[in-house]
Coordinates of C-alpha atoms in Angstrom, one line a residue:
Chain A
M1 CA 110.3 95.7 -162.6
Q2 CA 110.9 93.3 -159.7
P3 CA 114.5 92.3 -160.4
A4 CA 115.4 95.9 -161.3
M5 CA 114.0 97.1 -157.9
S6 CA 115.9 94.6 -155.9
N7 CA 119.0 95.4 -157.8
A8 CA 118.6 99.1 -157.0
F9 CA 118.1 98.3 -153.3
G10 CA 121.2 96.0 -153.5
I11 CA 123.2 99.0 -154.8
V12 CA 122.0 101.2 -151.9
A13 CA 122.8 98.4 -149.4
M14 CA 126.3 98.0 -151.0
S15 CA 127.0 101.7 -150.8
F16 CA 126.1 101.8 -147.1
L17 CA 128.5 98.8 -146.5
L18 CA 131.2 100.6 -148.5
A19 CA 130.9 103.6 -146.2
G20 CA 132.2 101.3 -143.5
P21 CA 136.0 101.3 -144.1
L22 CA 135.9 105.2 -144.3
A23 CA 135.8 105.4 -140.5
S24 CA 138.7 103.0 -139.9
A25 CA 141.4 104.0 -142.5
D26 CA 143.7 106.8 -141.5
V27 CA 144.9 108.9 -144.4
V28 CA 147.6 111.6 -144.1
A29 CA 148.6 114.4 -146.4
V30 CA 152.3 114.1 -147.4
V31 CA 155.0 115.7 -149.4
S32 CA 158.6 114.6 -150.1
S33 CA 161.0 115.0 -147.3
K34 CA 163.0 117.1 -149.8
S35 CA 160.1 119.5 -150.2
A36 CA 160.6 123.1 -149.0
V37 CA 157.0 122.8 -147.5
T38 CA 157.1 122.0 -143.8
T39 CA 153.6 122.9 -142.6
L40 CA 150.2 123.4 -144.3
S41 CA 146.8 123.8 -142.7
K42 CA 143.9 121.5 -143.8
S43 CA 142.3 124.4 -145.7
Q44 CA 145.5 125.2 -147.5
V45 CA 145.8 121.6 -148.6
L46 CA 142.2 121.5 -149.6
D47 CA 142.5 124.7 -151.7
I48 CA 145.4 123.0 -153.6
F49 CA 143.4 119.8 -154.2
L50 CA 140.2 121.7 -155.2
G51 CA 142.2 123.7 -157.8
K52 CA 141.5 127.0 -155.9
T53 CA 145.2 127.7 -155.9
A54 CA 148.1 126.4 -157.9
R55 CA 150.7 127.4 -155.4
F56 CA 152.0 126.6 -152.0
P57 CA 151.8 129.6 -149.5
D58 CA 155.5 130.4 -150.2
G59 CA 154.5 131.1 -153.9
S60 CA 156.1 128.0 -155.4
Q61 CA 154.2 125.8 -157.8
A62 CA 152.2 122.9 -156.2
E63 CA 151.4 119.7 -158.0
P64 CA 148.5 117.8 -156.3
I65 CA 148.3 114.1 -156.9
D66 CA 145.0 112.4 -156.3
Q67 CA 144.3 108.7 -156.0
S68 CA 141.9 107.2 -158.5
E69 CA 138.1 107.5 -158.1
G70 CA 136.8 104.6 -156.0
T71 CA 139.9 104.2 -153.8
V72 CA 139.3 104.2 -150.1
A73 CA 142.1 106.7 -149.5
R74 CA 140.5 109.2 -151.8
D75 CA 137.1 108.9 -150.2
V76 CA 138.6 109.2 -146.7
F77 CA 140.7 112.2 -147.7
Y78 CA 137.9 114.3 -149.1
N79 CA 135.5 113.2 -146.4
K80 CA 138.0 114.2 -143.7
L81 CA 139.1 117.5 -145.3
A82 CA 135.9 118.8 -147.0
G83 CA 133.2 116.6 -145.4
K84 CA 132.3 115.6 -149.0
S85 CA 131.2 112.3 -150.4
A86 CA 132.6 110.8 -153.6
A87 CA 129.4 111.9 -155.4
Q88 CA 129.7 115.5 -154.1
M89 CA 133.3 115.6 -155.2
K90 CA 132.3 114.4 -158.6
A91 CA 129.6 117.1 -158.8
Y92 CA 132.2 119.7 -157.7
W93 CA 134.6 118.7 -160.5
S94 CA 131.8 118.5 -163.1
R95 CA 131.1 122.1 -162.2
I96 CA 134.7 123.0 -162.9
I97 CA 135.2 120.9 -166.0
F98 CA 131.9 121.9 -167.6
T99 CA 132.8 125.6 -167.2
G100 CA 136.2 125.2 -168.7
R101 CA 137.7 126.5 -165.4
G102 CA 140.1 123.6 -164.9
Q103 CA 140.7 119.9 -164.6
P104 CA 140.9 117.7 -161.5
P105 CA 144.4 116.8 -160.2
K106 CA 146.3 114.0 -161.9
A107 CA 145.2 110.7 -160.3
L108 CA 147.4 107.6 -159.7
P109 CA 145.9 104.2 -159.0
N110 CA 147.2 103.6 -155.4
G111 CA 149.2 104.9 -152.5
A112 CA 152.4 103.2 -153.6
E113 CA 152.3 105.0 -157.0
V114 CA 151.6 108.3 -155.2
K115 CA 154.6 107.7 -152.9
K116 CA 156.9 107.0 -155.9
R117 CA 155.7 110.2 -157.6
L118 CA 156.3 112.3 -154.4
V119 CA 159.8 111.0 -154.0
E120 CA 160.6 111.8 -157.6
N121 CA 159.0 115.3 -157.5
P122 CA 159.5 117.5 -154.5
T123 CA 156.8 120.0 -155.7
A124 CA 154.1 117.3 -155.6
I125 CA 151.7 116.8 -152.7
G126 CA 149.5 113.8 -152.1
Y127 CA 147.8 111.6 -149.5
I128 CA 148.3 108.0 -148.5
D129 CA 147.3 105.5 -145.9
A130 CA 149.2 106.4 -142.7
T131 CA 150.8 102.9 -142.5
M132 CA 152.7 103.6 -145.8
V133 CA 154.7 106.6 -144.4
D134 CA 158.5 106.3 -144.2
A135 CA 161.5 108.6 -144.0
S136 CA 161.2 109.6 -147.7
L137 CA 158.0 111.5 -146.9
R138 CA 157.0 114.4 -144.6
V139 CA 153.5 114.2 -143.0
L140 CA 151.7 117.5 -143.0
F141 CA 148.8 116.2 -140.9
Chain B
M1 CA 133.3 142.9 -181.9
P2 CA 131.6 142.1 -185.3
I3 CA 127.9 142.7 -185.2
Q4 CA 126.2 139.6 -186.6
P5 CA 122.7 140.1 -187.9
A6 CA 120.5 137.4 -186.5
G7 CA 119.1 135.0 -188.9
S8 CA 121.4 136.2 -191.7
S9 CA 123.1 133.6 -193.7
A10 CA 126.5 134.7 -192.4
F11 CA 125.4 134.0 -188.9
R12 CA 124.0 130.6 -189.7
A13 CA 127.2 129.8 -191.7
R14 CA 129.3 130.6 -188.7
R15 CA 127.3 128.2 -186.4
K16 CA 127.6 125.4 -189.0
L17 CA 131.3 126.1 -189.3
S18 CA 131.9 125.8 -185.6
A19 CA 130.0 122.5 -185.6
S20 CA 132.2 121.1 -188.3
I21 CA 135.4 122.3 -186.6
L22 CA 134.2 120.4 -183.5
I23 CA 133.6 117.2 -185.4
G24 CA 137.1 117.5 -186.8
M25 CA 138.5 118.0 -183.4
L26 CA 136.5 115.2 -181.8
C27 CA 138.1 112.4 -183.9
P28 CA 141.7 112.7 -182.6
G29 CA 140.2 113.7 -179.2
L30 CA 138.3 110.4 -178.8
G31 CA 141.4 108.2 -178.9
A32 CA 143.3 110.5 -176.6
A33 CA 140.6 110.8 -174.0
A34 CA 140.4 107.0 -173.6
D35 CA 143.9 106.9 -172.3
D36 CA 143.7 109.2 -169.3
S37 CA 147.2 108.5 -167.9
S38 CA 148.8 110.2 -170.9
A39 CA 149.3 113.9 -170.7
S40 CA 147.1 114.4 -173.8
M41 CA 146.1 117.9 -174.8
F42 CA 142.5 116.8 -175.5
S43 CA 139.9 115.8 -173.1
L44 CA 136.4 114.9 -174.0
H45 CA 133.5 115.1 -171.5
G46 CA 129.8 114.6 -171.8
F47 CA 126.7 115.2 -169.8
G48 CA 123.1 114.6 -170.2
T49 CA 119.6 114.3 -168.7
L50 CA 116.9 111.9 -169.6
G51 CA 113.7 113.2 -168.1
V52 CA 110.0 113.2 -168.3
V53 CA 107.4 115.7 -166.9
H54 CA 103.7 115.1 -166.2
T55 CA 101.2 117.7 -165.1
D56 CA 97.4 117.7 -164.4
E57 CA 97.1 121.1 -166.1
Q58 CA 95.1 120.8 -169.4
Y59 CA 95.0 124.3 -170.6
A60 CA 98.7 125.3 -170.7
D61 CA 102.1 123.7 -171.0
F62 CA 104.7 123.5 -168.3
V63 CA 108.1 124.2 -169.9
G64 CA 111.7 124.3 -168.8
N65 CA 112.4 127.7 -170.3
A66 CA 110.8 130.3 -172.5
F67 CA 112.4 128.9 -175.7
Q68 CA 110.6 125.5 -175.6
P69 CA 107.6 125.5 -178.0
D70 CA 105.6 123.0 -175.9
G71 CA 105.8 120.9 -172.8
A72 CA 103.7 118.9 -170.4
G73 CA 100.0 119.7 -170.0
Y74 CA 98.0 121.0 -173.0
T75 CA 100.2 119.5 -175.7
R76 CA 101.0 116.2 -174.1
A77 CA 100.5 114.5 -170.8
W78 CA 104.1 113.3 -170.5
A79 CA 106.8 115.5 -171.9
P80 CA 110.4 114.4 -172.3
G81 CA 111.5 117.7 -173.8
V82 CA 111.3 119.8 -170.6
D83 CA 114.5 118.6 -169.0
S84 CA 116.1 116.1 -171.4
L85 CA 119.3 117.1 -173.2
L86 CA 122.7 115.8 -174.2
G87 CA 126.0 117.7 -174.3
L88 CA 129.5 117.0 -175.4
Q89 CA 132.5 119.1 -174.5
L90 CA 135.9 119.0 -175.9
N91 CA 138.7 120.8 -174.0
M92 CA 142.0 121.3 -175.8
Q93 CA 144.8 122.4 -173.6
A94 CA 147.0 123.8 -176.4
T95 CA 149.7 125.2 -174.1
S96 CA 149.8 125.5 -170.3
Q97 CA 148.2 128.9 -170.8
L98 CA 145.9 128.4 -173.7
L99 CA 142.7 126.4 -173.4
A100 CA 140.1 125.9 -176.2
V101 CA 136.7 124.7 -175.3
V102 CA 133.9 123.6 -177.6
Q103 CA 130.5 122.4 -176.2
V104 CA 127.7 121.1 -178.3
V105 CA 124.3 120.6 -176.8
S106 CA 121.2 118.9 -178.2
Q107 CA 118.0 120.0 -176.5
H108 CA 114.3 120.8 -177.2
R109 CA 114.6 124.0 -179.3
Y110 CA 112.3 126.8 -180.1
N111 CA 111.3 125.2 -183.5
G112 CA 110.6 121.8 -182.0
S113 CA 113.8 120.3 -183.3
W114 CA 116.7 118.7 -181.3
T115 CA 119.4 119.9 -183.7
P116 CA 122.7 120.1 -181.8
E117 CA 123.9 123.6 -181.4
V118 CA 127.3 125.1 -180.5
E119 CA 126.7 126.2 -176.9
W120 CA 130.3 127.2 -176.3
A121 CA 133.3 127.7 -178.6
N122 CA 136.0 129.8 -176.9
L123 CA 139.7 130.3 -176.3
K124 CA 140.9 131.0 -172.8
F125 CA 144.2 132.5 -172.1
Q126 CA 145.6 132.2 -168.6
F127 CA 147.9 135.1 -168.1
T128 CA 148.7 134.3 -164.5
P129 CA 147.2 131.7 -162.2
E130 CA 144.8 134.5 -161.1
L131 CA 143.9 136.2 -164.4
S132 CA 142.3 134.7 -167.5
I133 CA 140.7 136.2 -170.6
R134 CA 138.2 134.3 -172.7
A135 CA 137.0 135.1 -176.2
G136 CA 134.3 133.5 -178.3
R137 CA 131.0 132.0 -177.2
F138 CA 130.9 131.2 -173.5
V139 CA 128.5 130.8 -170.7
A140 CA 126.2 133.7 -169.6
M141 CA 126.2 133.8 -165.8
P142 CA 123.4 135.8 -164.4
F143 CA 122.8 133.4 -161.4
L144 CA 124.6 131.2 -158.9
V145 CA 124.4 127.9 -160.8
S146 CA 124.2 129.5 -164.3
D147 CA 127.7 128.2 -165.1
T148 CA 126.4 124.6 -165.1
R149 CA 122.7 125.3 -165.8
L150 CA 122.7 122.5 -168.5
V151 CA 124.6 120.0 -166.4
A152 CA 121.9 118.9 -163.9
Y153 CA 124.3 116.3 -162.3
T154 CA 126.1 119.3 -160.7
Y155 CA 123.0 120.5 -158.7
T156 CA 120.4 119.0 -156.5
W157 CA 117.2 119.9 -158.3
I158 CA 115.8 118.5 -161.5
R159 CA 116.1 122.1 -162.8
P160 CA 117.0 125.4 -161.1
P161 CA 113.9 127.2 -159.9
I162 CA 112.2 128.6 -163.0
E163 CA 110.8 131.6 -161.1
L164 CA 114.2 133.1 -160.7
Y165 CA 116.2 131.4 -163.6
G166 CA 113.5 132.3 -166.1
M167 CA 114.2 136.0 -165.4
L168 CA 117.1 135.7 -167.8
P169 CA 116.9 132.3 -169.6
V170 CA 119.9 133.1 -171.8
T171 CA 122.7 130.5 -171.4
N172 CA 125.5 131.8 -173.6
M173 CA 126.9 134.9 -175.2
D174 CA 129.4 135.8 -177.9
G175 CA 132.1 138.2 -176.7
V176 CA 135.0 138.5 -174.3
D177 CA 135.2 138.0 -170.6
A178 CA 137.9 138.3 -167.9
N179 CA 138.1 136.3 -164.7
Y180 CA 140.3 137.3 -161.8
R181 CA 140.8 135.5 -158.5
L182 CA 142.0 137.1 -155.3
H183 CA 141.9 136.6 -151.6
T184 CA 140.9 139.2 -149.0
G185 CA 141.7 137.6 -145.7
A186 CA 140.1 134.1 -145.6
V187 CA 137.6 135.0 -148.4
A188 CA 138.4 133.8 -151.9
H189 CA 136.9 136.0 -154.6
S190 CA 136.2 135.2 -158.2
L191 CA 135.6 138.4 -160.1
R192 CA 134.2 138.3 -163.6
V193 CA 133.3 140.9 -166.2
A194 CA 131.9 140.1 -169.6
Y195 CA 130.9 142.0 -172.7
G196 CA 129.1 140.5 -175.7
Q197 CA 125.9 139.8 -177.5
T198 CA 123.4 137.1 -178.4
D199 CA 120.5 136.4 -180.6
L200 CA 117.5 134.3 -179.5
N201 CA 114.4 132.9 -181.2
F202 CA 111.1 132.4 -179.5
P203 CA 108.7 129.6 -180.4
T204 CA 106.0 132.1 -181.5
G205 CA 108.3 133.2 -184.3
G206 CA 109.7 136.2 -182.4
E207 CA 113.3 137.2 -182.4
L208 CA 115.3 138.9 -179.7
K209 CA 118.7 140.6 -180.2
A210 CA 120.7 141.3 -177.1
R211 CA 123.5 143.8 -177.6
H212 CA 125.9 145.5 -175.2
F213 CA 125.4 142.4 -173.0
I214 CA 127.4 143.2 -169.9
Q215 CA 127.8 141.0 -166.8
A216 CA 129.8 141.7 -163.7
S217 CA 130.0 139.5 -160.7
D218 CA 131.9 138.6 -157.6
A219 CA 131.6 135.1 -156.1
M220 CA 133.0 135.0 -152.6
E221 CA 133.8 131.8 -150.9
Y222 CA 134.5 131.5 -147.2
G223 CA 134.6 127.9 -145.9
S224 CA 131.3 126.3 -146.6
F225 CA 129.7 129.7 -147.5
T226 CA 129.4 131.1 -151.0
V227 CA 127.9 134.5 -151.7
R228 CA 127.6 135.8 -155.2
V229 CA 126.6 139.3 -156.2
G230 CA 126.0 140.0 -159.9
Y231 CA 124.8 142.6 -162.3
T232 CA 123.6 142.1 -165.8
S233 CA 122.7 144.8 -168.3
L234 CA 121.7 144.5 -172.0
R235 CA 120.1 146.4 -174.8
I236 CA 117.2 144.4 -176.3
K237 CA 115.6 144.7 -179.7
T238 CA 112.6 142.4 -180.3
D239 CA 110.9 141.6 -183.5
I240 CA 107.6 139.8 -182.8
P241 CA 105.2 139.0 -185.7
G242 CA 101.7 140.4 -185.2
Y243 CA 102.7 143.3 -183.0
E244 CA 103.0 145.8 -185.8
A245 CA 99.6 144.7 -187.1
L246 CA 98.1 145.0 -183.6
F247 CA 99.5 148.5 -183.0
S248 CA 98.7 149.8 -186.4
G249 CA 95.2 148.4 -185.8
F250 CA 94.9 151.0 -183.0
E251 CA 95.8 153.7 -185.4
E252 CA 93.3 152.5 -188.0
F253 CA 90.6 152.3 -185.3
G254 CA 91.5 155.8 -184.3
A255 CA 90.9 157.1 -187.9
A256 CA 87.6 155.1 -188.1
A257 CA 86.4 156.4 -184.7
S258 CA 87.2 160.0 -185.7
D259 CA 85.4 159.6 -189.0
S260 CA 82.3 158.3 -187.1
G261 CA 82.1 161.3 -184.8
F262 CA 84.2 160.2 -181.9
P263 CA 87.3 162.4 -182.4
A264 CA 88.5 162.2 -178.7
I265 CA 88.4 158.5 -178.5
G266 CA 89.9 158.3 -182.0
A267 CA 92.8 160.5 -181.0
Q268 CA 93.4 158.5 -177.9
A269 CA 93.4 155.2 -179.8
A270 CA 95.8 156.6 -182.4
A271 CA 98.1 157.9 -179.8
L272 CA 98.0 154.6 -177.9
G273 CA 98.9 152.7 -181.1
A274 CA 101.7 155.1 -182.0
D275 CA 103.1 154.8 -178.5
Y276 CA 103.2 151.0 -178.5
E277 CA 104.4 150.9 -182.0
S278 CA 107.4 152.9 -181.1
Q279 CA 108.0 150.8 -178.0
A280 CA 107.9 147.7 -180.1
A281 CA 110.4 149.1 -182.6
S282 CA 112.6 150.6 -179.9
T283 CA 115.8 149.2 -178.5
Y284 CA 115.3 149.2 -174.7
S285 CA 117.4 148.4 -171.7
Y286 CA 117.1 145.5 -169.3
S287 CA 119.2 145.4 -166.2
M288 CA 119.2 143.0 -163.3
A289 CA 120.9 142.9 -159.9
T290 CA 121.2 139.5 -158.2
I291 CA 122.5 138.2 -154.9
G292 CA 122.8 134.6 -154.1
A293 CA 124.2 132.5 -151.3
S294 CA 124.8 128.9 -150.5
Y295 CA 125.8 127.1 -147.4
D296 CA 127.2 123.6 -148.0
P297 CA 129.0 122.3 -144.9
G298 CA 128.6 118.6 -145.8
N299 CA 125.3 117.0 -145.1
W300 CA 123.2 120.2 -145.0
L301 CA 122.6 122.3 -148.1
L302 CA 121.0 125.7 -148.1
M303 CA 120.7 128.0 -151.1
S304 CA 118.9 131.2 -151.8
E305 CA 118.9 133.8 -154.5
W306 CA 117.2 137.0 -155.2
A307 CA 117.0 139.2 -158.3
K308 CA 115.4 142.4 -159.3
A309 CA 115.0 143.3 -163.0
V310 CA 114.2 146.7 -164.4
S311 CA 113.2 147.0 -168.0
G312 CA 111.9 149.3 -170.7
A313 CA 109.2 148.9 -173.3
F314 CA 106.4 146.4 -172.5
L315 CA 108.6 144.0 -170.6
A316 CA 107.6 144.4 -166.9
D317 CA 109.9 145.0 -164.0
A318 CA 110.2 141.9 -161.9
T319 CA 111.5 140.6 -158.6
G320 CA 112.2 136.9 -158.1
W321 CA 113.7 134.7 -155.4
Y322 CA 113.9 131.2 -154.1
L323 CA 115.0 129.4 -150.9
M324 CA 116.0 125.8 -150.9
G325 CA 117.1 123.4 -148.2
G326 CA 118.3 119.8 -148.5
Y327 CA 119.9 117.1 -146.4
R328 CA 122.2 114.3 -147.6
F329 CA 121.5 110.9 -146.1
S330 CA 124.4 109.1 -147.7
Q331 CA 123.2 108.6 -151.4
L332 CA 119.8 110.2 -150.8
T333 CA 119.2 113.9 -150.7
P334 CA 115.7 115.1 -150.1
Y335 CA 115.1 118.8 -150.7
L336 CA 112.4 121.5 -150.5
T337 CA 112.3 124.7 -152.5
V338 CA 110.0 127.7 -152.5
G339 CA 110.2 130.3 -155.2
Q340 CA 108.4 133.3 -156.6
V341 CA 108.5 135.8 -159.4
E342 CA 106.4 138.9 -159.3
A343 CA 106.2 141.2 -162.3
R344 CA 104.7 144.6 -162.1
K345 CA 102.4 144.5 -165.1
K346 CA 101.8 147.8 -166.7
I347 CA 98.3 149.1 -166.0
E348 CA 96.8 149.8 -169.4
P349 CA 93.1 150.6 -169.6
G350 CA 93.3 150.7 -173.4
I351 CA 90.7 152.4 -175.6
S352 CA 87.8 153.8 -173.6
S353 CA 84.8 152.5 -175.4
A354 CA 82.1 154.4 -173.5
G355 CA 79.3 155.7 -175.9
L356 CA 80.8 154.0 -179.0
T357 CA 78.5 152.3 -181.6
P358 CA 78.4 148.5 -181.1
P359 CA 80.7 147.7 -184.1
L360 CA 83.3 150.2 -182.9
A361 CA 82.9 149.0 -179.3
Q362 CA 83.5 145.5 -180.4
A363 CA 86.6 146.5 -182.4
A364 CA 87.9 148.4 -179.4
A365 CA 87.4 145.4 -177.1
M366 CA 89.3 143.2 -179.5
L367 CA 92.2 145.6 -179.7
N368 CA 92.2 146.0 -175.9
G369 CA 92.2 142.3 -175.5
G370 CA 95.2 142.0 -177.9
L371 CA 97.1 144.6 -176.0
A372 CA 96.3 143.0 -172.6
A373 CA 97.6 139.6 -174.0
V374 CA 100.9 141.3 -175.0
L375 CA 101.4 142.9 -171.6
T376 CA 100.4 139.6 -169.8
A377 CA 103.0 137.7 -171.9
F378 CA 105.7 140.1 -170.7
A379 CA 104.7 140.0 -167.0
P380 CA 105.0 136.5 -165.7
S381 CA 104.0 136.2 -162.0
Q382 CA 103.9 132.9 -160.2
S383 CA 105.0 131.0 -157.1
S384 CA 105.8 127.4 -156.4
V385 CA 106.6 125.0 -153.7
S386 CA 108.7 122.0 -154.7
A387 CA 109.7 118.8 -152.9
G388 CA 112.1 116.3 -154.4
I389 CA 114.8 113.7 -153.9
R390 CA 118.1 113.2 -155.5
W391 CA 119.6 109.7 -155.4
D392 CA 123.2 109.2 -156.3
L393 CA 122.6 105.8 -157.8
V394 CA 126.0 104.8 -159.0
K395 CA 129.2 106.6 -159.9
D396 CA 128.4 109.5 -162.3
I397 CA 124.6 108.8 -162.5
D398 CA 121.8 110.2 -160.4
L399 CA 118.1 109.8 -160.3
K400 CA 115.8 112.6 -159.3
L401 CA 112.1 112.8 -158.5
Q402 CA 110.5 116.2 -158.0
Y403 CA 107.0 117.5 -157.3
D404 CA 106.2 121.1 -158.0
R405 CA 103.0 122.8 -157.0
V406 CA 102.8 126.0 -159.1
R407 CA 100.3 128.8 -158.6
V408 CA 100.1 131.4 -161.3
D409 CA 99.0 134.9 -160.2
S410 CA 95.7 136.2 -161.5
G411 CA 96.1 138.3 -164.7
S412 CA 99.2 136.3 -165.6
S413 CA 100.2 133.1 -167.4
G414 CA 103.3 132.7 -165.2
R415 CA 106.0 130.7 -166.9
L416 CA 103.5 128.5 -168.7
Q417 CA 103.5 128.2 -172.5
N418 CA 100.6 127.6 -175.0
V419 CA 98.0 129.0 -172.6
Q420 CA 94.5 128.1 -173.8
P421 CA 91.2 130.0 -173.3
G422 CA 90.1 127.6 -170.5
F423 CA 93.1 128.3 -168.3
R424 CA 92.3 129.5 -164.8
P425 CA 95.4 131.3 -163.3
Q426 CA 94.8 130.8 -159.6
D427 CA 94.3 127.1 -159.7
Q428 CA 97.3 125.2 -158.6
V429 CA 99.2 123.2 -161.2
N430 CA 100.7 119.9 -160.0
V431 CA 103.9 119.0 -161.8
F432 CA 105.7 115.6 -161.5
S433 CA 109.2 115.2 -162.9
L434 CA 111.5 112.2 -163.1
A435 CA 115.0 112.5 -164.4
M436 CA 118.3 110.6 -164.7
D437 CA 121.4 112.8 -165.0
F438 CA 124.8 111.6 -166.0
V439 CA 128.3 112.8 -166.7
F440 CA 131.1 111.1 -168.5

């Protein structure tokens, strides 16, 4: 019992520590600079990432690209946009998956992969650390 | 829609067939699901709860739903069957528009077994991004979290409040439904209509057939607010062993009383028996209107639902509601819930035994007692206060601890099962539950 308890407390302590970088990282929503999309509000971007709409406001198909679970960018992005923790997002997608209503967006392992994908595909939308932005991308906010 | 007689071999065969199709589908699915970077058409998901419930009540069982044969209390001090379950779901995205979903769930069933059953097996065709039609066996959605009733990881409680959710404990139906999404201003609507049927078995050996099972709902989302209004209507036919014997007992008593020189009482008893006999044999309607709301801006979580059910035959009309609030402190979410269900039990004085000879009076009392038990079983009234905490332990796993203080109304057995002669309704029942939920 004793080691299990201290393990459990260790996990809690770790999760509090992990919450630290959330405040410091700056994550921005981006599309390819070739994309027809120039501006989107936070709630429009959130609707696309939560699977509530499959289209940009102009009616064209939108392909949201997530970063993998456990990445700082992902946690910051959903915390900033929806005020939701990783566990809350997991619960949200579990609700969607286990009702057959949909699947979470495709996830890539890091910001560099997301950037590559956005440049290849002008209908894609993603989020990356602000320091990774260059001329190939357009920052939405 | 084909009408499947409950319990017929055709019906059982169909369930078995669905299970073997699933097993066949799982095998290619398993390999594909492991490699989640490939655009595989299969995805395999699972969910489960490992839980245990303890209560200080000794004369009745606390159960998770009306289909569980026993629970914590009278039958055993610690019951794993109240909340524990395991589910597997295979999604097959055949084309960009066609999705096949099969879900198999193992849980504590009416007959005491844990035999996995096909909870869902349906095809969904997405005509447009807004409109989809589904056919087969799919979720029944009378309430706000009905869509993931079995996936406890998706909600805060150990189980949704039984006062309200027990008003229609059905989790699936066979039929067709249509979902349509639209926006009115900043409000996103999910409209749903469903038509189907289902067959259910009760632990007491009773069967229930629900036909013309209609559901209509609109779930409206606006920012952190969700409001859902719903309507469910069905035609119920129950077949419960012992009822026919009880009601024909009234008629036999009536004949005996008339023969013994009590024609008025005899006629009354015979009429009573005939009336209830025809109610028991009738197909009656059950309809329920619900409204639910949740406010989930981030750390705070508030939820409330209300439902009113109107029913025929001996099933009492009922009103149920709950209110819950919680606050997320990082991985810990403490919460409080109050809930109540109030059924309007039919007033039935039974056979008036005034002036009867002792043997006849005794028989009348027995029959009246039997009738009262039937009406009580169909009129659950109770309230509860619950406090609990959810701990998001690690990715995809939570731990929950919940205390419920349940108070059953007088003249009722509430949502308890296996009620014994020593049971005293108005005493409070203390229920302690511990559960671990997971998704994968």
